[in-house]
PDB file of C-alpha atoms and ligand atoms in Angstrom:
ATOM      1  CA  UNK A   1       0.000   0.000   0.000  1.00 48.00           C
ATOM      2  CA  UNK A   2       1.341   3.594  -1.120  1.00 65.00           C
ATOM      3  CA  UNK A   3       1.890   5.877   1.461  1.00 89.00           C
ATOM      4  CA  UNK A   4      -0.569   8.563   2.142  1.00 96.00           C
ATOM      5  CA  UNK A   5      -0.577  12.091   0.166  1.00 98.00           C
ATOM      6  CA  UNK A   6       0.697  14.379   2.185  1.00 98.00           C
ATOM      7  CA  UNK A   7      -1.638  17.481   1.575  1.00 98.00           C
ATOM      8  CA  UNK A   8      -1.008  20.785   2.595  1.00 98.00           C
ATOM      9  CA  UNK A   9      -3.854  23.321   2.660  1.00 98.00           C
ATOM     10  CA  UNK A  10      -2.723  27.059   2.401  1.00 98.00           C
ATOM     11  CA  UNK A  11      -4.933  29.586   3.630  1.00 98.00           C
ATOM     12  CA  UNK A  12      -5.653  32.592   1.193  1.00 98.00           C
ATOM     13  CA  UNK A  13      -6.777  34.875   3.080  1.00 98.00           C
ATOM     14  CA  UNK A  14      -4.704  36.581   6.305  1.00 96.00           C
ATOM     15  CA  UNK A  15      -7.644  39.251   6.780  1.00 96.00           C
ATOM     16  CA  UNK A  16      -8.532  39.474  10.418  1.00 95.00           C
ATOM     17  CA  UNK A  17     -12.599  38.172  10.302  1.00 95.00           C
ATOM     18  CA  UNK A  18     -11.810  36.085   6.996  1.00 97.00           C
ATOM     19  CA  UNK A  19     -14.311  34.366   5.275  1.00 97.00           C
ATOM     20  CA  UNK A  20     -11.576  32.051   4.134  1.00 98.00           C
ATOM     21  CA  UNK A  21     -11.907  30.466   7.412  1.00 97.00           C
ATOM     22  CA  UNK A  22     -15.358  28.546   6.749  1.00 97.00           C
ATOM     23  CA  UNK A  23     -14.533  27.879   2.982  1.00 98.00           C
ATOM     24  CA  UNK A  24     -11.232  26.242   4.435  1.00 98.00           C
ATOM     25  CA  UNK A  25     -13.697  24.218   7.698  1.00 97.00           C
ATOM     26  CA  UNK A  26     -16.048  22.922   4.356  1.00 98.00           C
ATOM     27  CA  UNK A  27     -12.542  21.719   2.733  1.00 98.00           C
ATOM     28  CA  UNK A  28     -11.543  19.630   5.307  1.00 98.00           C
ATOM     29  CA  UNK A  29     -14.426  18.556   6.150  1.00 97.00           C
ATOM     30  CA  UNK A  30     -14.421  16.775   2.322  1.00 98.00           C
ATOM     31  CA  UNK A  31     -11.133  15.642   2.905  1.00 98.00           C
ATOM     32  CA  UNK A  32     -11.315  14.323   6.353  1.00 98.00           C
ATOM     33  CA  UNK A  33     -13.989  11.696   4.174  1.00 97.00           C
ATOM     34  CA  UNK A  34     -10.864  10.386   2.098  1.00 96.00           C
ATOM     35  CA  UNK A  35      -8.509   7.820   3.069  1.00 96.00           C
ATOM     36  CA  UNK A  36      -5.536   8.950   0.829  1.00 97.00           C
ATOM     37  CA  UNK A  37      -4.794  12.258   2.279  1.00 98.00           C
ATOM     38  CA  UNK A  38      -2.612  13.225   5.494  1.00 98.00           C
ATOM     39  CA  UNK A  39      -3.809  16.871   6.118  1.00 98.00           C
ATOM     40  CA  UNK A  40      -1.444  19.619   7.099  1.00 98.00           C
ATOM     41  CA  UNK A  41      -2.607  23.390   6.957  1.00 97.00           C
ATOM     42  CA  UNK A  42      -0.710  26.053   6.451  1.00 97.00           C
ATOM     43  CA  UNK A  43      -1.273  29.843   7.200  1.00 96.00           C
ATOM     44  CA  UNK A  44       1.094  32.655   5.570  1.00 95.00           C
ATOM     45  CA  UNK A  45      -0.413  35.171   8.780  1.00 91.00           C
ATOM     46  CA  UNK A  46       1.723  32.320  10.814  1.00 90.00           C
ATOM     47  CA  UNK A  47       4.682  32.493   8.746  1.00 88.00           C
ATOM     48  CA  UNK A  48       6.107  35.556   9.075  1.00 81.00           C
ATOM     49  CA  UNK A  49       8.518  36.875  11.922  1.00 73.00           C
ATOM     50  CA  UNK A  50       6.715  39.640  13.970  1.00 75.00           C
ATOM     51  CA  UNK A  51       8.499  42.597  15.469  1.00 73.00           C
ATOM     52  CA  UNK A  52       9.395  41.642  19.228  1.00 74.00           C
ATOM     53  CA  UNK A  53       7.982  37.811  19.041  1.00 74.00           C
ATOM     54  CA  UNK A  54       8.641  35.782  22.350  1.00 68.00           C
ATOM     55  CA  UNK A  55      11.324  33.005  22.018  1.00 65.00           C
ATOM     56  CA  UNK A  56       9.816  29.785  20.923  1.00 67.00           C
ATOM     57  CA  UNK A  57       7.045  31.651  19.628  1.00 68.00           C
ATOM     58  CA  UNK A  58       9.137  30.249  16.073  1.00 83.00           C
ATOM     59  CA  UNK A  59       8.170  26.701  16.258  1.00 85.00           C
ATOM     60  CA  UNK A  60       4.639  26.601  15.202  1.00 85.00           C
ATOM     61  CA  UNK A  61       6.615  27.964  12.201  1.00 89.00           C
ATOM     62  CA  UNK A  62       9.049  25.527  11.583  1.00 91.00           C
ATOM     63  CA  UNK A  63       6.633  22.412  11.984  1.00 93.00           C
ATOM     64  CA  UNK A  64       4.848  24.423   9.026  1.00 94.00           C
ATOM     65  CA  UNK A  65       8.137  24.887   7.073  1.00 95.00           C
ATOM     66  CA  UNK A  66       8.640  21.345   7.121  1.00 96.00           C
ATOM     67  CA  UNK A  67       5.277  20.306   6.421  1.00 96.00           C
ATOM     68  CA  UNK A  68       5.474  22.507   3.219  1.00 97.00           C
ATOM     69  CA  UNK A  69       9.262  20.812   2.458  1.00 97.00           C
ATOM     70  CA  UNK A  70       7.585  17.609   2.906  1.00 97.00           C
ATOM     71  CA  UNK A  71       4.176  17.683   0.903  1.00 98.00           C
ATOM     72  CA  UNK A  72       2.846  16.062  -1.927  1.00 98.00           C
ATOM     73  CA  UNK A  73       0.431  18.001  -2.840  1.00 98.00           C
ATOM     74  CA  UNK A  74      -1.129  21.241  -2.319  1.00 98.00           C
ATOM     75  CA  UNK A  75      -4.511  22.720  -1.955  1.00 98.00           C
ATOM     76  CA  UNK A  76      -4.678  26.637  -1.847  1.00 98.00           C
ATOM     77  CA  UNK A  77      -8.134  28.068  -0.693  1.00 98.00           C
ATOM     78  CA  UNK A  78      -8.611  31.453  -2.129  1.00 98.00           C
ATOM     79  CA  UNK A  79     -10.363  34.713  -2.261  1.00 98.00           C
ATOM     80  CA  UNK A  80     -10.678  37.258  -5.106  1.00 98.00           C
ATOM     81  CA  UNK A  81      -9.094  40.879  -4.280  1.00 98.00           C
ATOM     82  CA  UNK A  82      -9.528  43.445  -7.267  1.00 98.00           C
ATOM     83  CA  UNK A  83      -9.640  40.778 -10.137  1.00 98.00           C
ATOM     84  CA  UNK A  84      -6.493  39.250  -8.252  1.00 98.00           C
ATOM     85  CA  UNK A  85      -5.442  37.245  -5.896  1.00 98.00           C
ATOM     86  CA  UNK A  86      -4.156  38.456  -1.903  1.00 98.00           C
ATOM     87  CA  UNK A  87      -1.368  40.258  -1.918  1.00 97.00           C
ATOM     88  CA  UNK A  88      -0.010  38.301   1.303  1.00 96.00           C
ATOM     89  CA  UNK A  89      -0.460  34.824  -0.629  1.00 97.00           C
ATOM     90  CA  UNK A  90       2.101  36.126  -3.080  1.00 97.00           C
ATOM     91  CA  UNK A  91       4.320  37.108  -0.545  1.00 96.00           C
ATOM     92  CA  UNK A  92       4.017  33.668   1.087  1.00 96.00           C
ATOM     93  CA  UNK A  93       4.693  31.960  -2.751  1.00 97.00           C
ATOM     94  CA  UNK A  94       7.538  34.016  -3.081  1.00 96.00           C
ATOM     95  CA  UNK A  95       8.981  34.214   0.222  1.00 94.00           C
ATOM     96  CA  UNK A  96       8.332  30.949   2.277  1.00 94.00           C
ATOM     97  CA  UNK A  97      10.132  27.922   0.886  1.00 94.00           C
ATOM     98  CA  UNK A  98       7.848  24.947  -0.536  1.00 94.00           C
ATOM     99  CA  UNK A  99       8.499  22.148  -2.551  1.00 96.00           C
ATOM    100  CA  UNK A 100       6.080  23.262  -5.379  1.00 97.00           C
ATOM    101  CA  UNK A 101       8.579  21.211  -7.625  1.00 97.00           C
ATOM    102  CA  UNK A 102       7.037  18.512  -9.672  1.00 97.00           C
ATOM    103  CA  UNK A 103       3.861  18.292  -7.147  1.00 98.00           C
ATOM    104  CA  UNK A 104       0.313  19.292  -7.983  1.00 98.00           C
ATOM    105  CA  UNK A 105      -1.644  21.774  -6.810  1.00 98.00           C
ATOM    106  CA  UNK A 106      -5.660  22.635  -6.876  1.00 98.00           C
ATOM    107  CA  UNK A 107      -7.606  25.538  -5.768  1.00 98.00           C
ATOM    108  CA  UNK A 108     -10.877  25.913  -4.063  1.00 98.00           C
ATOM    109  CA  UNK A 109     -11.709  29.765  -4.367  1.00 98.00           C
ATOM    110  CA  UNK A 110     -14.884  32.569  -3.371  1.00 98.00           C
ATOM    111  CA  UNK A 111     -15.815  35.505  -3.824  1.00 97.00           C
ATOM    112  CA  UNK A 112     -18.537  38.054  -5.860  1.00 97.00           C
ATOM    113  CA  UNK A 113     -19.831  36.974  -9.523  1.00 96.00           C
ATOM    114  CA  UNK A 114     -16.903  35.523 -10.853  1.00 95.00           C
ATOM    115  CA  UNK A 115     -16.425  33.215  -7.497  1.00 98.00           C
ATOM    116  CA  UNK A 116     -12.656  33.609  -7.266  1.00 98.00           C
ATOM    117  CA  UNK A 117     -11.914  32.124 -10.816  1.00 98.00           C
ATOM    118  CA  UNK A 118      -9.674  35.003 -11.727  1.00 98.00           C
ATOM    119  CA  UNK A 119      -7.484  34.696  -9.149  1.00 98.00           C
ATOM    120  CA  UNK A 120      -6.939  31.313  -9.759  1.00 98.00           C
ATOM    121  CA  UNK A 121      -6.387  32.170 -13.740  1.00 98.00           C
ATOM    122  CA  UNK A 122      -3.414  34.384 -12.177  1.00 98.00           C
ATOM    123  CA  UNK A 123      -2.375  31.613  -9.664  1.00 98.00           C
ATOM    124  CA  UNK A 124      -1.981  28.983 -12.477  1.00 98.00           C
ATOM    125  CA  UNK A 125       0.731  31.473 -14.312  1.00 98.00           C
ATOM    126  CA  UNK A 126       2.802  31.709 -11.135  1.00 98.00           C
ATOM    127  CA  UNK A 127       2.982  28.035  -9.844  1.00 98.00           C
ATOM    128  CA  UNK A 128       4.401  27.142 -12.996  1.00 97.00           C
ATOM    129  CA  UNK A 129       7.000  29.204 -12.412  1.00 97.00           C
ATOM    130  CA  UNK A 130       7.328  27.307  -9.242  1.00 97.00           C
ATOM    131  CA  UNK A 131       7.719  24.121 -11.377  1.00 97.00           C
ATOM    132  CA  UNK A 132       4.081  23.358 -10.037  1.00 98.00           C
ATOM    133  CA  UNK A 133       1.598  21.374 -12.002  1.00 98.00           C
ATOM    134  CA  UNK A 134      -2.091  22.790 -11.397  1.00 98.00           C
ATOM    135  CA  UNK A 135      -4.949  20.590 -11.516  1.00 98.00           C
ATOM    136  CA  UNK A 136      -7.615  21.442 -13.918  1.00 97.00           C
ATOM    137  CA  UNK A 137     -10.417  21.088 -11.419  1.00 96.00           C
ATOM    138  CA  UNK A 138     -11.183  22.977  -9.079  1.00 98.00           C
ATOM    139  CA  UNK A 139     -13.994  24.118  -7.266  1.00 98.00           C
ATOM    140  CA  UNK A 140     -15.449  27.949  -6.686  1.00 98.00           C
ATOM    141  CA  UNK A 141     -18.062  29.680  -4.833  1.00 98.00           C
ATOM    142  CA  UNK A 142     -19.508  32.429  -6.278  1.00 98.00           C
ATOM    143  CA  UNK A 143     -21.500  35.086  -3.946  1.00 98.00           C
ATOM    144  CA  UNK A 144     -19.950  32.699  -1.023  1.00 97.00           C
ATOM    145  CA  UNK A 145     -21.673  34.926   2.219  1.00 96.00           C
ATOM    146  CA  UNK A 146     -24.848  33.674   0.081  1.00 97.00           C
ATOM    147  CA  UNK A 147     -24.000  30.035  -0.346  1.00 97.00           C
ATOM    148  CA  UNK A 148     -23.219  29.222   3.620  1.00 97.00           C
ATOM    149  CA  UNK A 149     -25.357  29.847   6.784  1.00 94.00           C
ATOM    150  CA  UNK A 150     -24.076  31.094  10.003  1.00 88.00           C
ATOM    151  CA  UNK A 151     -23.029  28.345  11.377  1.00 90.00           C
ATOM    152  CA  UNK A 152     -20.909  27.918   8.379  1.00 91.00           C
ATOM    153  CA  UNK A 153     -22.746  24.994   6.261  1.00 95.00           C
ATOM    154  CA  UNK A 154     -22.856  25.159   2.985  1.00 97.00           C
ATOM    155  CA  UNK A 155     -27.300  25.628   2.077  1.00 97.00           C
ATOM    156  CA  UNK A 156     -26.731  23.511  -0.982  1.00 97.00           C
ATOM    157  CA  UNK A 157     -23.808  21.277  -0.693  1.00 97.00           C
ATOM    158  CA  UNK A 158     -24.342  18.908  -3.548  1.00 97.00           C
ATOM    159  CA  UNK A 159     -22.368  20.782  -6.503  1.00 97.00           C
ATOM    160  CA  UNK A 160     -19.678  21.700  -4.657  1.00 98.00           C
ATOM    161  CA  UNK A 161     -19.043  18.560  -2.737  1.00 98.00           C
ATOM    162  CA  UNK A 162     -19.477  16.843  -5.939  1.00 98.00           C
ATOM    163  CA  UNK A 163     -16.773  19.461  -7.602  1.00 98.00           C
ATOM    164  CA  UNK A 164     -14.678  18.700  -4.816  1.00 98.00           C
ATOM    165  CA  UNK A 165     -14.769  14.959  -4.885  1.00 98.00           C
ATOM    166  CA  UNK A 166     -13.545  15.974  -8.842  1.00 98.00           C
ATOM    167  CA  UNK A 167     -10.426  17.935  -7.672  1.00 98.00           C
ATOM    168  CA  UNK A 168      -9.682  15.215  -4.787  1.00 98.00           C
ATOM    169  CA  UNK A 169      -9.337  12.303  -7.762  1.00 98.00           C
ATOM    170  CA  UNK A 170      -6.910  14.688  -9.695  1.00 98.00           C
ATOM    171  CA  UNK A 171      -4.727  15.662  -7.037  1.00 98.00           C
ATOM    172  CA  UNK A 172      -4.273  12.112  -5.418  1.00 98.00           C
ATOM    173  CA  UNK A 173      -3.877  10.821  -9.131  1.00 98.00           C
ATOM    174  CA  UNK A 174      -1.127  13.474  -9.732  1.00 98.00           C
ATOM    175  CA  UNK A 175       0.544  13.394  -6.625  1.00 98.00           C
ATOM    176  CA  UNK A 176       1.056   9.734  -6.651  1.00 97.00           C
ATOM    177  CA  UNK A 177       1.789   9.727  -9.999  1.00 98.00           C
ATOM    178  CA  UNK A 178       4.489  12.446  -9.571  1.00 98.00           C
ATOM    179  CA  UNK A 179       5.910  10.512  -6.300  1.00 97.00           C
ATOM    180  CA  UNK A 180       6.862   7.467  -8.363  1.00 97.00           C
ATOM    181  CA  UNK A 181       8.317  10.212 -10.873  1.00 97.00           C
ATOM    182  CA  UNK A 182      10.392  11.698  -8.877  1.00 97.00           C
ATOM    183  CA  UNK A 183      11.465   8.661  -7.451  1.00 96.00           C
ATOM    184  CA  UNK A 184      12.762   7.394 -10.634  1.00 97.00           C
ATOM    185  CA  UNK A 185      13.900  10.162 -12.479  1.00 96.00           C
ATOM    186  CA  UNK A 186      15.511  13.122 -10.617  1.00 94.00           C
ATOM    187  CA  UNK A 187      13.273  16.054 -11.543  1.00 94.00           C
ATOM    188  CA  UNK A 188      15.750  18.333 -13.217  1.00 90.00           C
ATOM    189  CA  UNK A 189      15.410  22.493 -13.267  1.00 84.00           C
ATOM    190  CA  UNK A 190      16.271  23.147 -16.964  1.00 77.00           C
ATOM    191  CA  UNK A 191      16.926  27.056 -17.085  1.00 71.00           C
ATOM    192  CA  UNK A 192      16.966  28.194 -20.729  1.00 65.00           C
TER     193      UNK A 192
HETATM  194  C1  FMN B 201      -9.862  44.532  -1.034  1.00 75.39           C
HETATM  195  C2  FMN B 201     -10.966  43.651  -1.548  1.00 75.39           C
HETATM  196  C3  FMN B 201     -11.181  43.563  -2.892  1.00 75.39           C
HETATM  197  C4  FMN B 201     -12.188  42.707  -3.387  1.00 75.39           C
HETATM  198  N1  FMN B 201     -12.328  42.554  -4.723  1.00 75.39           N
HETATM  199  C5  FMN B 201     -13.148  41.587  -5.198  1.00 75.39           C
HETATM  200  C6  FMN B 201     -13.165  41.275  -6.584  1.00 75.39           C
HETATM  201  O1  FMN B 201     -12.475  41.848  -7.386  1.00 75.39           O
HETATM  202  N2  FMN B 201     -13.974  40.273  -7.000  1.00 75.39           N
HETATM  203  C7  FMN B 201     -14.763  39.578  -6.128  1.00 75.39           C
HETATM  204  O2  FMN B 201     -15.475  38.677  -6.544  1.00 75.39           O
HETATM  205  N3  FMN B 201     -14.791  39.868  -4.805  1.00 75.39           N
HETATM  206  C8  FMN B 201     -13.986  40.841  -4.338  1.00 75.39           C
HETATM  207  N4  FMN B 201     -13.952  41.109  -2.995  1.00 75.39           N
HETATM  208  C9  FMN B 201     -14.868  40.390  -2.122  1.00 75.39           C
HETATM  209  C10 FMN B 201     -14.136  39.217  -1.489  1.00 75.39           C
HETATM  210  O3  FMN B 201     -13.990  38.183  -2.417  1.00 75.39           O
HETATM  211  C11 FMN B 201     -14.913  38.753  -0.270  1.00 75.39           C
HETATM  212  O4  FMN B 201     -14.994  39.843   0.628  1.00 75.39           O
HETATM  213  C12 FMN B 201     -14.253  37.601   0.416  1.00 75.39           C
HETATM  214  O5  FMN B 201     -15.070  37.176   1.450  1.00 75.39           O
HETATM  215  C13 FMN B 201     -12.880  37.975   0.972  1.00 75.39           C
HETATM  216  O6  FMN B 201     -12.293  36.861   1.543  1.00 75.39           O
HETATM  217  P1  FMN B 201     -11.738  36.887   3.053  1.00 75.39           P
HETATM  218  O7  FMN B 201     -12.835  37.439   3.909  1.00 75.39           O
HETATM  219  O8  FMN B 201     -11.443  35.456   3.365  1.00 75.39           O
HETATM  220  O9  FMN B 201     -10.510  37.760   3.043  1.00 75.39           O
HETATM  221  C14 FMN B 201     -12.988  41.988  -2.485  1.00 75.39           C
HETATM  222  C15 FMN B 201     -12.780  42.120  -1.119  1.00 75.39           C
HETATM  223  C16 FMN B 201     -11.772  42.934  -0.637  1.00 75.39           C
HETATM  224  C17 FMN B 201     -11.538  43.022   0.841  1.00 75.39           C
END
């Protein structure tokens, strides 16, 4: 039996009151339901040093770092800021090491109308430049403050569960896939 996927989850969102927060409790929720996946999550409002931080206050960050070195996969919950994505998730992609390389990576995103699909559009162009390989699925919620109640349920949960059962196939298949890869064939940058 293959080891589990190690999934890390990557919160998009590091706005104090986030929404992100019950999009992300619905997420694992779904994946909780899967035998497959060993969940990490990861948020960049955690990752960064702040000014006069207690000692030790550091290790909640390193068991994160190493959870990122160490994933298979990665699953990046987003919202949609201006027709973009959050300005603190790109400082997280560019700034906090990950091994992007050769692993896959889906999105589950929210927002107004267009439900977060544009920032994902911009997403794709930057993991590649990560060496990440996005997963066509993924799953959005469009007018999200409409689609759960308070307590954070989703009203009508059939699409999306169903859309996320979709992007849970492709990022297992890819991330096992890509583990024997790599484990055969030394995943080479080729700068050019
Ligand atoms: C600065 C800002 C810009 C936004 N721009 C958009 C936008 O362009 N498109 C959209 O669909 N929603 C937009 N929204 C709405 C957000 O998608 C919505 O507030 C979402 O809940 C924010 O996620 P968060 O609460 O987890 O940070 C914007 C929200 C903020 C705060």
């Amino acid at each position: 039996m293959q080891d589990r996927v190690r999934l890390v989850l990557i919160y998009g969102s590091v706005r104090e009151g986030r929404f992100c927060d019950r999009v992300v409790a619905w997420a694992c929720e779904q994946i909780a339901q899967r035998s497959e996946f060993e969940l990490s999550l990861v948020d960049p409002a955690a990752m960064f040093r702040q000014p006069g931080e207690a000692p030790g206050a550091g290790e909640a960050r390193h068991q994160a770092l190493q959870q990122l070195l160490r994933a298979d996969a990665f699953l990046i919950v987003t919202p949609e800021y201006n027709h973009g994505y959050p300005a603190a998730l790109k400082q997280f992609i560019d700034e906090v090491p990950a091994s992007w390389e050769a692993r896959p990576v889906g999105f589950v995103s929210y927002g107004g109308v267009s439900g977060g699909l544009r920032a994902v559009e911009q997403l794709r162009q930057v993991l590649v430049e990560m060496h990440g390989m996005t997963v066509r699925s993924s799953v959005s919620f469009a007018n999200a403050w409409e689609q759960f109640d308070e307590r954070g349920r989703l009203r009508e949960p059939r699409h999306a569960n169903s859309a996320m059962a979709h992007l849970l196939v492709q990022l297992n298949w890819w991330a096992q896939t890509l583990r024997a890869g790599r484990e055969r064939v030394v995943y080479e940058r080729v700068r050019g």
